Amino acid sequence: MGESQLRVPLLAANWKMNKTVGETLSFAGAFIPEVQSLLDSQDPWPEILICPPFTSIPALSSALASYPVAIGAQDVYWQEKGAFTGEISPLMLKDLGCRYVIVGHSERRHVIGETGELVAKKVRAALDAGLKPVLCVGETLVQREQGDALKVNADMTREGLSLVKREESSHVVIAYEPVWAIGTGKEARPDDAAEVISHIRETVDSVYGGNASEDVRVLYGGSVKSGNIRSFMTREEIDGALVGGASLDPVEFARLALTVLRARPDRRAR
Ligand code: 13P
């Protein structure tokens, strides 16, 4: 598999429903000194993304404005504006300086009941607003035990990309997050994650023809921490990680950033 220049490693934090504005500012104040030596050096820097709750986006954006850390949201509605009580539009996120948005996280699919059709519309709406969607896919434990993991992830990938044109596909990040590995402390075996991610890439190629997947970053997520991230990052199929619990601690998140950087010195963001 050839490696595209576009596939800069990406370390993404999903804070879920955690941190008040005050706690967000404390995180920023503690995180920056942890990575200052890296920022000061001319070494390559992986792309770092933090997706706090909507309420913390402005504070985090200002606190990290002069650092190479992108801000994203955890969800978005698919319409630009209107009578949709409680929803947030892609333009509103763009207005706050967001560059990414997580779409179709398993907690939204399984806890809130979001459908694949809705997820596809959200991916489309994000791209229309100039946001990069982080499309989450992943099988449940039952689906894995029934031997359906590859098929489920291929189907979710196909549906999530159904409204995306080939020339836009490099702006989509796919996150493979097996549902049984999320928040359980039981990460996938790197071989299993790499197998599913290879299959996701084959699916992207079959959707668009040719080798479109060479420009699409695919992350692994599910119980990633500083003690195991290296085993994922050394697999060439895996372009980064989407981290929940371990991203809440600034020292641990800085360790993750340094490990992603060291595991992939060949690919740079600057
Ligand atoms: P954990 O890292 O807490 O398992 O969560 C993963 C996740 O859901 C990130 O989106």
PDB file of C-alpha atoms and ligand atoms in Angstrom:
ATOM      1  CA  MET A   1       0.000   0.000   0.000  1.00  0.00           C
ATOM      2  CA  GLY A   2       1.440   3.376  -0.978  1.00  0.00           C
ATOM      3  CA  GLU A   3       1.390   6.130   1.583  1.00  0.00           C
ATOM      4  CA  SER A   4       0.012   9.502   0.634  1.00  0.00           C
ATOM      5  CA  GLN A   5       1.398  12.789   1.871  1.00  0.00           C
ATOM      6  CA  LEU A   6      -2.112  13.628   2.945  1.00  0.00           C
ATOM      7  CA  ARG A   7      -2.189  10.905   5.572  1.00  0.00           C
ATOM      8  CA  VAL A   8      -0.523  12.871   8.349  1.00  0.00           C
ATOM      9  CA  PRO A   9      -0.971  10.990  11.655  1.00  0.00           C
ATOM     10  CA  LEU A  10      -3.956  12.273  13.608  1.00  0.00           C
ATOM     11  CA  LEU A  11      -4.407  12.050  17.363  1.00  0.00           C
ATOM     12  CA  ALA A  12      -7.991  12.984  18.206  1.00  0.00           C
ATOM     13  CA  ALA A  13      -9.565  13.491  21.616  1.00  0.00           C
ATOM     14  CA  ASN A  14     -13.262  12.924  22.187  1.00  0.00           C
ATOM     15  CA  TRP A  15     -14.055  14.364  25.594  1.00  0.00           C
ATOM     16  CA  LYS A  16     -17.682  13.210  25.391  1.00  0.00           C
ATOM     17  CA  MET A  17     -19.872  14.859  28.087  1.00  0.00           C
ATOM     18  CA  ASN A  18     -16.944  15.885  30.297  1.00  0.00           C
ATOM     19  CA  LYS A  19     -15.380  19.152  31.531  1.00  0.00           C
ATOM     20  CA  THR A  20     -16.912  22.500  32.407  1.00  0.00           C
ATOM     21  CA  VAL A  21     -15.374  25.652  30.918  1.00  0.00           C
ATOM     22  CA  GLY A  22     -13.167  26.039  34.003  1.00  0.00           C
ATOM     23  CA  GLU A  23     -11.954  22.437  33.729  1.00  0.00           C
ATOM     24  CA  THR A  24     -11.305  22.958  30.020  1.00  0.00           C
ATOM     25  CA  LEU A  25      -9.071  25.957  30.742  1.00  0.00           C
ATOM     26  CA  SER A  26      -7.189  23.988  33.403  1.00  0.00           C
ATOM     27  CA  PHE A  27      -6.594  21.232  30.843  1.00  0.00           C
ATOM     28  CA  ALA A  28      -5.185  23.711  28.312  1.00  0.00           C
ATOM     29  CA  GLY A  29      -2.962  25.309  30.955  1.00  0.00           C
ATOM     30  CA  ALA A  30      -1.487  21.942  31.905  1.00  0.00           C
ATOM     31  CA  PHE A  31      -1.261  20.418  28.404  1.00  0.00           C
ATOM     32  CA  ILE A  32       0.793  23.126  26.688  1.00  0.00           C
ATOM     33  CA  PRO A  33       3.827  22.976  29.030  1.00  0.00           C
ATOM     34  CA  GLU A  34       3.867  19.179  28.616  1.00  0.00           C
ATOM     35  CA  VAL A  35       4.378  19.513  24.862  1.00  0.00           C
ATOM     36  CA  GLN A  36       6.302  22.818  24.868  1.00  0.00           C
ATOM     37  CA  SER A  37       9.640  21.210  24.022  1.00  0.00           C
ATOM     38  CA  LEU A  38       8.036  19.595  21.031  1.00  0.00           C
ATOM     39  CA  LEU A  39       6.424  22.849  19.949  1.00  0.00           C
ATOM     40  CA  ASP A  40       9.748  24.693  20.241  1.00  0.00           C
ATOM     41  CA  SER A  41      11.682  22.128  18.229  1.00  0.00           C
ATOM     42  CA  GLN A  42      11.613  21.776  14.474  1.00  0.00           C
ATOM     43  CA  ASP A  43      10.563  18.140  14.792  1.00  0.00           C
ATOM     44  CA  PRO A  44       7.543  16.979  12.889  1.00  0.00           C
ATOM     45  CA  TRP A  45       4.290  17.355  14.765  1.00  0.00           C
ATOM     46  CA  PRO A  46       1.360  15.000  14.342  1.00  0.00           C
ATOM     47  CA  GLU A  47      -2.023  16.586  13.796  1.00  0.00           C
ATOM     48  CA  ILE A  48      -3.742  16.958  17.151  1.00  0.00           C
ATOM     49  CA  LEU A  49      -7.477  17.447  17.471  1.00  0.00           C
ATOM     50  CA  ILE A  50      -9.571  18.009  20.581  1.00  0.00           C
ATOM     51  CA  CYS A  51     -13.355  17.688  20.497  1.00  0.00           C
ATOM     52  CA  PRO A  52     -14.753  19.104  23.740  1.00  0.00           C
ATOM     53  CA  PRO A  53     -18.476  19.525  24.502  1.00  0.00           C
ATOM     54  CA  PHE A  54     -20.087  22.378  22.527  1.00  0.00           C
ATOM     55  CA  THR A  55     -20.053  24.588  25.632  1.00  0.00           C
ATOM     56  CA  SER A  56     -16.245  24.449  25.917  1.00  0.00           C
ATOM     57  CA  ILE A  57     -15.409  25.071  22.253  1.00  0.00           C
ATOM     58  CA  PRO A  58     -14.947  28.885  22.477  1.00  0.00           C
ATOM     59  CA  ALA A  59     -12.772  28.690  25.611  1.00  0.00           C
ATOM     60  CA  LEU A  60     -10.574  25.909  24.240  1.00  0.00           C
ATOM     61  CA  SER A  61     -10.297  27.637  20.880  1.00  0.00           C
ATOM     62  CA  SER A  62      -9.000  30.844  22.473  1.00  0.00           C
ATOM     63  CA  ALA A  63      -6.706  29.050  24.922  1.00  0.00           C
ATOM     64  CA  LEU A  64      -5.033  27.067  22.113  1.00  0.00           C
ATOM     65  CA  ALA A  65      -5.262  29.707  19.378  1.00  0.00           C
ATOM     66  CA  SER A  66      -1.505  30.063  18.953  1.00  0.00           C
ATOM     67  CA  TYR A  67      -0.772  26.313  19.055  1.00  0.00           C
ATOM     68  CA  PRO A  68      -1.052  23.674  16.336  1.00  0.00           C
ATOM     69  CA  VAL A  69      -4.054  21.992  17.912  1.00  0.00           C
ATOM     70  CA  ALA A  70      -7.304  21.757  15.950  1.00  0.00           C
ATOM     71  CA  ILE A  71     -10.687  22.033  17.622  1.00  0.00           C
ATOM     72  CA  GLY A  72     -13.702  19.951  16.650  1.00  0.00           C
ATOM     73  CA  ALA A  73     -17.211  19.138  17.831  1.00  0.00           C
ATOM     74  CA  GLN A  74     -18.718  15.781  18.793  1.00  0.00           C
ATOM     75  CA  ASP A  75     -21.860  16.042  16.697  1.00  0.00           C
ATOM     76  CA  VAL A  76     -23.678  18.345  14.281  1.00  0.00           C
ATOM     77  CA  TYR A  77     -27.119  18.665  12.729  1.00  0.00           C
ATOM     78  CA  TRP A  78     -27.475  18.322   8.971  1.00  0.00           C
ATOM     79  CA  GLN A  79     -29.460  21.480   8.238  1.00  0.00           C
ATOM     80  CA  GLU A  80     -27.964  24.981   8.035  1.00  0.00           C
ATOM     81  CA  LYS A  81     -30.555  26.656  10.284  1.00  0.00           C
ATOM     82  CA  GLY A  82     -34.203  26.619  11.237  1.00  0.00           C
ATOM     83  CA  ALA A  83     -36.707  25.150  13.665  1.00  0.00           C
ATOM     84  CA  PHE A  84     -34.600  22.321  15.090  1.00  0.00           C
ATOM     85  CA  THR A  85     -34.707  22.855  18.838  1.00  0.00           C
ATOM     86  CA  GLY A  86     -31.498  21.977  20.627  1.00  0.00           C
ATOM     87  CA  GLU A  87     -29.453  21.304  17.483  1.00  0.00           C
ATOM     88  CA  ILE A  88     -26.214  22.957  16.318  1.00  0.00           C
ATOM     89  CA  SER A  89     -25.529  23.596  12.630  1.00  0.00           C
ATOM     90  CA  PRO A  90     -22.275  23.060  10.720  1.00  0.00           C
ATOM     91  CA  LEU A  91     -22.044  26.813  10.083  1.00  0.00           C
ATOM     92  CA  MET A  92     -22.243  27.533  13.810  1.00  0.00           C
ATOM     93  CA  LEU A  93     -19.307  25.171  14.387  1.00  0.00           C
ATOM     94  CA  LYS A  94     -17.325  26.739  11.572  1.00  0.00           C
ATOM     95  CA  ASP A  95     -18.058  30.145  13.091  1.00  0.00           C
ATOM     96  CA  LEU A  96     -16.420  28.994  16.359  1.00  0.00           C
ATOM     97  CA  GLY A  97     -13.263  27.940  14.536  1.00  0.00           C
ATOM     98  CA  CYS A  98     -13.956  24.189  14.422  1.00  0.00           C
ATOM     99  CA  ARG A  99     -12.155  22.286  11.679  1.00  0.00           C
ATOM    100  CA  TYR A 100     -13.511  18.812  12.381  1.00  0.00           C
ATOM    101  CA  VAL A 101     -16.686  17.196  13.647  1.00  0.00           C
ATOM    102  CA  ILE A 102     -17.238  13.657  14.901  1.00  0.00           C
ATOM    103  CA  VAL A 103     -20.213  12.040  13.173  1.00  0.00           C
ATOM    104  CA  GLY A 104     -21.992   8.776  13.966  1.00  0.00           C
ATOM    105  CA  HIS A 105     -20.184   7.956  17.195  1.00  0.00           C
ATOM    106  CA  SER A 106     -21.423   4.633  18.567  1.00  0.00           C
ATOM    107  CA  GLU A 107     -22.860   6.354  21.625  1.00  0.00           C
ATOM    108  CA  ARG A 108     -25.066   8.429  19.346  1.00  0.00           C
ATOM    109  CA  ARG A 109     -26.006   5.419  17.221  1.00  0.00           C
ATOM    110  CA  HIS A 110     -26.687   3.062  20.134  1.00  0.00           C
ATOM    111  CA  VAL A 111     -27.695   5.339  23.031  1.00  0.00           C
ATOM    112  CA  ILE A 112     -29.473   8.135  21.121  1.00  0.00           C
ATOM    113  CA  GLY A 113     -30.675   5.926  18.238  1.00  0.00           C
ATOM    114  CA  GLU A 114     -29.096   7.807  15.334  1.00  0.00           C
ATOM    115  CA  THR A 115     -29.571   5.987  12.019  1.00  0.00           C
ATOM    116  CA  GLY A 116     -27.020   5.381   9.290  1.00  0.00           C
ATOM    117  CA  GLU A 117     -29.096   7.529   6.946  1.00  0.00           C
ATOM    118  CA  LEU A 118     -28.889  10.473   9.337  1.00  0.00           C
ATOM    119  CA  VAL A 119     -25.145   9.920   9.768  1.00  0.00           C
ATOM    120  CA  ALA A 120     -24.673  10.100   5.985  1.00  0.00           C
ATOM    121  CA  LYS A 121     -26.584  13.421   5.882  1.00  0.00           C
ATOM    122  CA  LYS A 122     -24.410  14.806   8.665  1.00  0.00           C
ATOM    123  CA  VAL A 123     -21.226  13.816   6.802  1.00  0.00           C
ATOM    124  CA  ARG A 124     -22.583  15.644   3.745  1.00  0.00           C
ATOM    125  CA  ALA A 125     -23.554  18.737   5.753  1.00  0.00           C
ATOM    126  CA  ALA A 126     -20.141  18.896   7.428  1.00  0.00           C
ATOM    127  CA  LEU A 127     -18.339  18.805   4.075  1.00  0.00           C
ATOM    128  CA  ASP A 128     -20.671  21.473   2.652  1.00  0.00           C
ATOM    129  CA  ALA A 129     -19.641  23.781   5.501  1.00  0.00           C
ATOM    130  CA  GLY A 130     -15.924  23.081   5.064  1.00  0.00           C
ATOM    131  CA  LEU A 131     -15.650  20.866   8.153  1.00  0.00           C
ATOM    132  CA  LYS A 132     -13.825  17.531   8.072  1.00  0.00           C
ATOM    133  CA  PRO A 133     -16.119  14.769   9.325  1.00  0.00           C
ATOM    134  CA  VAL A 134     -14.683  12.018  11.531  1.00  0.00           C
ATOM    135  CA  LEU A 135     -17.025   9.192  10.542  1.00  0.00           C
ATOM    136  CA  CYS A 136     -17.224   6.531  13.269  1.00  0.00           C
ATOM    137  CA  VAL A 137     -17.915   2.894  12.467  1.00  0.00           C
ATOM    138  CA  GLY A 138     -17.587  -0.243  14.578  1.00  0.00           C
ATOM    139  CA  GLU A 139     -19.190  -3.593  15.319  1.00  0.00           C
ATOM    140  CA  THR A 140     -20.853  -4.714  18.550  1.00  0.00           C
ATOM    141  CA  LEU A 141     -19.576  -7.713  20.508  1.00  0.00           C
ATOM    142  CA  VAL A 142     -22.445  -9.891  19.224  1.00  0.00           C
ATOM    143  CA  GLN A 143     -21.647  -8.938  15.640  1.00  0.00           C
ATOM    144  CA  ARG A 144     -17.969  -9.800  16.176  1.00  0.00           C
ATOM    145  CA  GLU A 145     -18.799 -13.118  17.811  1.00  0.00           C
ATOM    146  CA  GLN A 146     -21.083 -13.974  14.906  1.00  0.00           C
ATOM    147  CA  GLY A 147     -18.177 -13.376  12.502  1.00  0.00           C
ATOM    148  CA  ASP A 148     -19.815 -10.278  11.007  1.00  0.00           C
ATOM    149  CA  ALA A 149     -17.225  -7.636  11.961  1.00  0.00           C
ATOM    150  CA  LEU A 150     -15.835  -7.089   8.455  1.00  0.00           C
ATOM    151  CA  LYS A 151     -19.239  -6.935   6.811  1.00  0.00           C
ATOM    152  CA  VAL A 152     -20.736  -4.590   9.429  1.00  0.00           C
ATOM    153  CA  ASN A 153     -17.845  -2.143   9.131  1.00  0.00           C
ATOM    154  CA  ALA A 154     -17.910  -2.285   5.328  1.00  0.00           C
ATOM    155  CA  ASP A 155     -21.666  -1.580   5.323  1.00  0.00           C
ATOM    156  CA  MET A 156     -21.302   1.327   7.773  1.00  0.00           C
ATOM    157  CA  THR A 157     -18.439   2.778   5.720  1.00  0.00           C
ATOM    158  CA  ARG A 158     -20.398   2.506   2.482  1.00  0.00           C
ATOM    159  CA  GLU A 159     -23.478   4.124   4.007  1.00  0.00           C
ATOM    160  CA  GLY A 160     -21.476   6.898   5.705  1.00  0.00           C
ATOM    161  CA  LEU A 161     -19.798   7.790   2.392  1.00  0.00           C
ATOM    162  CA  SER A 162     -22.942   7.441   0.307  1.00  0.00           C
ATOM    163  CA  LEU A 163     -23.326  11.215  -0.222  1.00  0.00           C
ATOM    164  CA  VAL A 164     -19.581  11.952  -0.583  1.00  0.00           C
ATOM    165  CA  LYS A 165     -17.950  12.424  -3.988  1.00  0.00           C
ATOM    166  CA  ARG A 166     -14.600  10.853  -4.697  1.00  0.00           C
ATOM    167  CA  GLU A 167     -12.799  14.219  -4.862  1.00  0.00           C
ATOM    168  CA  GLU A 168     -14.074  15.021  -1.350  1.00  0.00           C
ATOM    169  CA  SER A 169     -13.178  11.685   0.200  1.00  0.00           C
ATOM    170  CA  SER A 170      -9.712  12.757   1.383  1.00  0.00           C
ATOM    171  CA  HIS A 171     -11.458  15.274   3.693  1.00  0.00           C
ATOM    172  CA  VAL A 172     -13.234  12.459   5.515  1.00  0.00           C
ATOM    173  CA  VAL A 173     -11.507  10.712   8.414  1.00  0.00           C
ATOM    174  CA  ILE A 174     -12.866   7.273   9.314  1.00  0.00           C
ATOM    175  CA  ALA A 175     -12.569   6.068  12.910  1.00  0.00           C
ATOM    176  CA  TYR A 176     -12.883   2.336  13.514  1.00  0.00           C
ATOM    177  CA  GLU A 177     -14.171   2.019  17.066  1.00  0.00           C
ATOM    178  CA  PRO A 178     -15.367  -1.465  18.020  1.00  0.00           C
ATOM    179  CA  VAL A 179     -18.283  -0.861  20.387  1.00  0.00           C
ATOM    180  CA  TRP A 180     -17.063  -3.529  22.831  1.00  0.00           C
ATOM    181  CA  ALA A 181     -13.705  -1.734  23.219  1.00  0.00           C
ATOM    182  CA  ILE A 182     -15.115   1.716  24.035  1.00  0.00           C
ATOM    183  CA  GLY A 183     -14.670   2.704  27.660  1.00  0.00           C
ATOM    184  CA  THR A 184     -14.176  -0.914  28.721  1.00  0.00           C
ATOM    185  CA  GLY A 185     -10.391  -0.981  29.147  1.00  0.00           C
ATOM    186  CA  LYS A 186     -10.376  -3.886  26.638  1.00  0.00           C
ATOM    187  CA  GLU A 187      -8.683  -2.611  23.498  1.00  0.00           C
ATOM    188  CA  ALA A 188      -8.810  -4.543  20.224  1.00  0.00           C
ATOM    189  CA  ARG A 189      -5.773  -6.626  19.317  1.00  0.00           C
ATOM    190  CA  PRO A 190      -3.713  -4.520  16.888  1.00  0.00           C
ATOM    191  CA  ASP A 191      -3.874  -7.373  14.346  1.00  0.00           C
ATOM    192  CA  ASP A 192      -7.675  -7.405  14.516  1.00  0.00           C
ATOM    193  CA  ALA A 193      -7.875  -3.602  14.258  1.00  0.00           C
ATOM    194  CA  ALA A 194      -5.501  -3.663  11.277  1.00  0.00           C
ATOM    195  CA  GLU A 195      -7.585  -6.395   9.590  1.00  0.00           C
ATOM    196  CA  VAL A 196     -10.809  -4.379   9.898  1.00  0.00           C
ATOM    197  CA  ILE A 197      -9.084  -1.161   8.830  1.00  0.00           C
ATOM    198  CA  SER A 198      -7.634  -2.864   5.732  1.00  0.00           C
ATOM    199  CA  HIS A 199     -11.138  -4.012   4.907  1.00  0.00           C
ATOM    200  CA  ILE A 200     -12.468  -0.477   5.411  1.00  0.00           C
ATOM    201  CA  ARG A 201      -9.832   0.741   2.930  1.00  0.00           C
ATOM    202  CA  GLU A 202     -10.867  -1.937   0.411  1.00  0.00           C
ATOM    203  CA  THR A 203     -14.443  -0.759   0.862  1.00  0.00           C
ATOM    204  CA  VAL A 204     -13.466   2.861   0.181  1.00  0.00           C
ATOM    205  CA  ASP A 205     -11.654   1.682  -2.963  1.00  0.00           C
ATOM    206  CA  SER A 206     -14.709  -0.272  -4.078  1.00  0.00           C
ATOM    207  CA  VAL A 207     -16.999   2.734  -3.502  1.00  0.00           C
ATOM    208  CA  TYR A 208     -14.886   5.090  -5.623  1.00  0.00           C
ATOM    209  CA  GLY A 209     -12.811   2.732  -7.767  1.00  0.00           C
ATOM    210  CA  GLY A 210      -9.025   2.900  -7.989  1.00  0.00           C
ATOM    211  CA  ASN A 211      -7.023   3.543  -4.873  1.00  0.00           C
ATOM    212  CA  ALA A 212      -9.049   6.375  -3.291  1.00  0.00           C
ATOM    213  CA  SER A 213      -8.360   5.001   0.200  1.00  0.00           C
ATOM    214  CA  GLU A 214      -4.701   5.969  -0.053  1.00  0.00           C
ATOM    215  CA  ASP A 215      -5.776   9.525   0.755  1.00  0.00           C
ATOM    216  CA  VAL A 216      -8.261   8.653   3.507  1.00  0.00           C
ATOM    217  CA  ARG A 217      -7.072   8.525   7.092  1.00  0.00           C
ATOM    218  CA  VAL A 218      -8.437   5.677   9.185  1.00  0.00           C
ATOM    219  CA  LEU A 219      -8.017   5.832  12.967  1.00  0.00           C
ATOM    220  CA  TYR A 220      -8.455   3.233  15.672  1.00  0.00           C
ATOM    221  CA  GLY A 221     -10.449   4.033  18.834  1.00  0.00           C
ATOM    222  CA  GLY A 222     -11.396   2.053  21.924  1.00  0.00           C
ATOM    223  CA  SER A 223      -9.506   2.033  25.235  1.00  0.00           C
ATOM    224  CA  VAL A 224      -6.414   3.685  23.738  1.00  0.00           C
ATOM    225  CA  LYS A 225      -3.908   4.905  26.331  1.00  0.00           C
ATOM    226  CA  SER A 226      -0.203   5.745  26.490  1.00  0.00           C
ATOM    227  CA  GLY A 227       0.608   2.128  27.349  1.00  0.00           C
ATOM    228  CA  ASN A 228      -0.922   0.659  24.177  1.00  0.00           C
ATOM    229  CA  ILE A 229      -1.020   3.376  21.510  1.00  0.00           C
ATOM    230  CA  ARG A 230       2.365   2.440  20.083  1.00  0.00           C
ATOM    231  CA  SER A 231       1.155  -1.055  19.170  1.00  0.00           C
ATOM    232  CA  PHE A 232      -1.522   0.544  16.972  1.00  0.00           C
ATOM    233  CA  MET A 233       0.627   3.326  15.525  1.00  0.00           C
ATOM    234  CA  THR A 234       3.301   0.941  14.301  1.00  0.00           C
ATOM    235  CA  ARG A 235       0.754  -0.715  11.982  1.00  0.00           C
ATOM    236  CA  GLU A 236       0.938   1.001   8.626  1.00  0.00           C
ATOM    237  CA  GLU A 237      -2.829   0.590   8.105  1.00  0.00           C
ATOM    238  CA  ILE A 238      -3.590   2.755  11.155  1.00  0.00           C
ATOM    239  CA  ASP A 239      -3.196   6.531  10.785  1.00  0.00           C
ATOM    240  CA  GLY A 240      -3.918   7.595  14.340  1.00  0.00           C
ATOM    241  CA  ALA A 241      -6.278   7.244  17.260  1.00  0.00           C
ATOM    242  CA  LEU A 242      -9.571   8.579  18.568  1.00  0.00           C
ATOM    243  CA  VAL A 243      -9.227   8.649  22.328  1.00  0.00           C
ATOM    244  CA  GLY A 244     -11.930   9.014  24.957  1.00  0.00           C
ATOM    245  CA  GLY A 245     -11.093   8.550  28.646  1.00  0.00           C
ATOM    246  CA  ALA A 246      -7.307   8.902  28.333  1.00  0.00           C
ATOM    247  CA  SER A 247      -7.644  12.249  26.550  1.00  0.00           C
ATOM    248  CA  LEU A 248      -9.168  13.925  29.608  1.00  0.00           C
ATOM    249  CA  ASP A 249      -5.869  14.023  31.475  1.00  0.00           C
ATOM    250  CA  PRO A 250      -3.446  16.624  30.005  1.00  0.00           C
ATOM    251  CA  VAL A 251      -0.301  14.728  30.997  1.00  0.00           C
ATOM    252  CA  GLU A 252      -1.588  11.449  29.547  1.00  0.00           C
ATOM    253  CA  PHE A 253      -2.791  13.200  26.386  1.00  0.00           C
ATOM    254  CA  ALA A 254       0.639  14.798  25.953  1.00  0.00           C
ATOM    255  CA  ARG A 255       2.216  11.343  26.290  1.00  0.00           C
ATOM    256  CA  LEU A 256      -0.098  10.066  23.580  1.00  0.00           C
ATOM    257  CA  ALA A 257       0.924  12.969  21.306  1.00  0.00           C
ATOM    258  CA  LEU A 258       4.618  12.274  21.822  1.00  0.00           C
ATOM    259  CA  THR A 259       4.151   8.567  21.159  1.00  0.00           C
ATOM    260  CA  VAL A 260       2.213   9.173  17.948  1.00  0.00           C
ATOM    261  CA  LEU A 261       4.964  11.493  16.809  1.00  0.00           C
ATOM    262  CA  ARG A 262       7.784   9.075  17.585  1.00  0.00           C
ATOM    263  CA  ALA A 263       5.972   6.117  16.039  1.00  0.00           C
ATOM    264  CA  ARG A 264       5.557   7.971  12.750  1.00  0.00           C
ATOM    265  CA  PRO A 265       8.585  10.221  12.137  1.00  0.00           C
ATOM    266  CA  ASP A 266       8.166   9.619   8.413  1.00  0.00           C
ATOM    267  CA  ARG A 267       4.971  11.628   8.090  1.00  0.00           C
ATOM    268  CA  ARG A 268       4.771  15.225   9.073  1.00  0.00           C
ATOM    269  CA  ALA A 269       2.197  17.917   9.521  1.00  0.00           C
ATOM    270  CA  ARG A 270       4.541  20.849   9.100  1.00  0.00           C
TER     271      ARG A 270
HETATM  272  P1  13P B   1     -12.324   5.321  25.265  1.00  0.00           P
HETATM  273  O1  13P B   1     -10.968   5.748  24.795  1.00  0.00           O
HETATM  274  O2  13P B   1     -12.715   5.907  26.589  1.00  0.00           O
HETATM  275  O3  13P B   1     -12.493   3.819  25.205  1.00  0.00           O
HETATM  276  O4  13P B   1     -13.402   5.918  24.231  1.00  0.00           O
HETATM  277  C1  13P B   1     -13.176   5.744  22.884  1.00  0.00           C
HETATM  278  C2  13P B   1     -14.130   6.583  22.139  1.00  0.00           C
HETATM  279  O5  13P B   1     -15.330   6.350  22.151  1.00  0.00           O
HETATM  280  C3  13P B   1     -13.595   7.751  21.415  1.00  0.00           C
HETATM  281  O6  13P B   1     -14.541   8.287  20.538  1.00  0.00           O
END
